[in-house]
Short mmCIF file of the C-alpha atoms (twelve columns), coordinates in Angstrom:
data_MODEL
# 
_entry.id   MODEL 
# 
loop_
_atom_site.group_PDB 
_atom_site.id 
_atom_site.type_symbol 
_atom_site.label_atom_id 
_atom_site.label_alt_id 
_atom_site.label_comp_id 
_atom_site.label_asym_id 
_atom_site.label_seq_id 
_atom_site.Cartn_x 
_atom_site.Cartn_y 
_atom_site.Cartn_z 
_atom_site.pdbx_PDB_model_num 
ATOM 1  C CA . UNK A 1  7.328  -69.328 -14.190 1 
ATOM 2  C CA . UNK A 2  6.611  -65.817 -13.801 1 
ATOM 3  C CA . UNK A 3  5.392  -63.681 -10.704 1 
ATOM 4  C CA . UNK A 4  3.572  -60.972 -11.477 1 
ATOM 5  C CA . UNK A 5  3.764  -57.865 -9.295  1 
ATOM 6  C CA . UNK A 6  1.729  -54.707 -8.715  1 
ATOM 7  C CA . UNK A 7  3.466  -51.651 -9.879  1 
ATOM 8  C CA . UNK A 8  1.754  -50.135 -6.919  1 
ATOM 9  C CA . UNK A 9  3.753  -52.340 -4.109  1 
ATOM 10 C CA . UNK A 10 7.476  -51.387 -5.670  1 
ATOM 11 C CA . UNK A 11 8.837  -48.798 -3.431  1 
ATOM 12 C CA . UNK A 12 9.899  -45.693 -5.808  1 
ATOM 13 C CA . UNK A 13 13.773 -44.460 -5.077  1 
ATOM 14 C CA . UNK A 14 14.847 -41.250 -6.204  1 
ATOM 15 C CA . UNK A 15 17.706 -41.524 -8.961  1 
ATOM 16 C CA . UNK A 16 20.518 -39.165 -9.522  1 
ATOM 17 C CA . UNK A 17 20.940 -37.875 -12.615 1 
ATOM 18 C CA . UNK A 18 23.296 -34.974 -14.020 1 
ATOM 19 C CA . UNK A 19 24.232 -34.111 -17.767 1 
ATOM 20 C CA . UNK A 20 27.263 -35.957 -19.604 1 
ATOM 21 C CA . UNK A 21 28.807 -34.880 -22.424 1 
ATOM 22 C CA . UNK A 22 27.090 -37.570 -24.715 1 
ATOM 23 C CA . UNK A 23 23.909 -36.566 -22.977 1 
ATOM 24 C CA . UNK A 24 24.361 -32.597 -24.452 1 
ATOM 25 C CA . UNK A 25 25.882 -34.231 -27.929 1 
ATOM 26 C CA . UNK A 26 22.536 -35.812 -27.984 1 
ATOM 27 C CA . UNK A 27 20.467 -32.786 -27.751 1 
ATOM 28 C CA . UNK A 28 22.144 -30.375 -29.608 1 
ATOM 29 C CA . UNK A 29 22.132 -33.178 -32.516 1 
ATOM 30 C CA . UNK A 30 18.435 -33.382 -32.186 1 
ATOM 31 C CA . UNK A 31 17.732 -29.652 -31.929 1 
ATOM 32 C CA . UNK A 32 19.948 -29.167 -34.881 1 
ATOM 33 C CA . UNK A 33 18.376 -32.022 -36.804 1 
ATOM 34 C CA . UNK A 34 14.932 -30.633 -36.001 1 
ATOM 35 C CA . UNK A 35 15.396 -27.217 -37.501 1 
ATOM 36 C CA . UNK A 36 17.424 -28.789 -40.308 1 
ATOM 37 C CA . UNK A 37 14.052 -30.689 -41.146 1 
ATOM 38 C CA . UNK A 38 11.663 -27.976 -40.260 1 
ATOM 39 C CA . UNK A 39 13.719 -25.480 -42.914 1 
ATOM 40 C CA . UNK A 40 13.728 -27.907 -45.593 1 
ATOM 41 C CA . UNK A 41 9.848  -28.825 -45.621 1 
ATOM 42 C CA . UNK A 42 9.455  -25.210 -45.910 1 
ATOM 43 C CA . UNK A 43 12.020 -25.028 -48.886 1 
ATOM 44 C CA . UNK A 44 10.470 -27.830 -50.699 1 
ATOM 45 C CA . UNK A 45 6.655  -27.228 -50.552 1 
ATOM 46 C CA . UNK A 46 7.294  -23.717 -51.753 1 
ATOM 47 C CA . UNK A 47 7.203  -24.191 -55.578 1 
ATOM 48 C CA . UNK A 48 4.926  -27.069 -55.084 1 
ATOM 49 C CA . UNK A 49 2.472  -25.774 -57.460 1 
ATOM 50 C CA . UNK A 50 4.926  -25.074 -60.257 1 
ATOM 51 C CA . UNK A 51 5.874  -28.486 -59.802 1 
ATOM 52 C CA . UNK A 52 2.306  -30.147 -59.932 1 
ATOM 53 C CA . UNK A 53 1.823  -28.185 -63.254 1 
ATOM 54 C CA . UNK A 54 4.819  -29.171 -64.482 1 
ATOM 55 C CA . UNK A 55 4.024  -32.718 -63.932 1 
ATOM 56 C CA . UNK A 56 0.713  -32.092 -65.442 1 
ATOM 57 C CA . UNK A 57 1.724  -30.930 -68.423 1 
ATOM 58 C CA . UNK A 58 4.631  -33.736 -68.743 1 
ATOM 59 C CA . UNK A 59 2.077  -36.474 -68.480 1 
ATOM 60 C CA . UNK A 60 0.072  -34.878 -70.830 1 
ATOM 61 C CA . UNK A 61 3.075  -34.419 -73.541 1 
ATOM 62 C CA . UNK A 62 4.102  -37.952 -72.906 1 
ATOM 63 C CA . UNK A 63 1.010  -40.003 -72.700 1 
ATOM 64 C CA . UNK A 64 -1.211 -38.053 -74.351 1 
ATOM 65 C CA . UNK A 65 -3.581 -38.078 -71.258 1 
ATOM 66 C CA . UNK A 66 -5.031 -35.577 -68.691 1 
ATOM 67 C CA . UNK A 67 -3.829 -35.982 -65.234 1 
ATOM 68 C CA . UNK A 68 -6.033 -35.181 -62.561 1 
ATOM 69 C CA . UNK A 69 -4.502 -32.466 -59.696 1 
ATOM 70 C CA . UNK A 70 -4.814 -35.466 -57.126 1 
ATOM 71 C CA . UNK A 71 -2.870 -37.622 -58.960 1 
ATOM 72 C CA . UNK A 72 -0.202 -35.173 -59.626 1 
ATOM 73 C CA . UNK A 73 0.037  -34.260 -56.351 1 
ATOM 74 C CA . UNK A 74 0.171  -37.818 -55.289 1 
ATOM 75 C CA . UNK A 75 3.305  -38.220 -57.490 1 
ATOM 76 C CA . UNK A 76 4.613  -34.620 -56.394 1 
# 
């Protein structure tokens, strides 16, 4: 059996907080991560057209076939 209550009727306390050690770990490992991420998008989607051709022109040596841009870039 449960007894559903109204957010509205809890009274709200104020909580103490302060920063910990793990606490600033945790952010700098996020804001690192972040711009880690953010730096290597940019590095990879910089030759992206050489790398659509390329593919291109593979499946067209291979299979004899024209590959569409859409489809290269879906495998890209």
């Amino acid at each position: 059996m449960t007894i559903e209550s109204d957010p509205a009727d809890v009274p709200l306390r104020n909580v103490q907080g302060r920063m910990t050690g793990s606490l600033a770990f945790a952010i700098f490992a996020v804001t690192l991560g972040s711009f880690q991420f953010g730096y290597h998008i940019g590095c990879v989607n910089a030759p992206g057209e050489l790398v659509t051709a390329w593919i291109q022109e593979s499946h067209r040596s291979l299979f004899n076939q024209t590959l569409e841009k859409t489809g290269a870039d879906l495998t890209w």
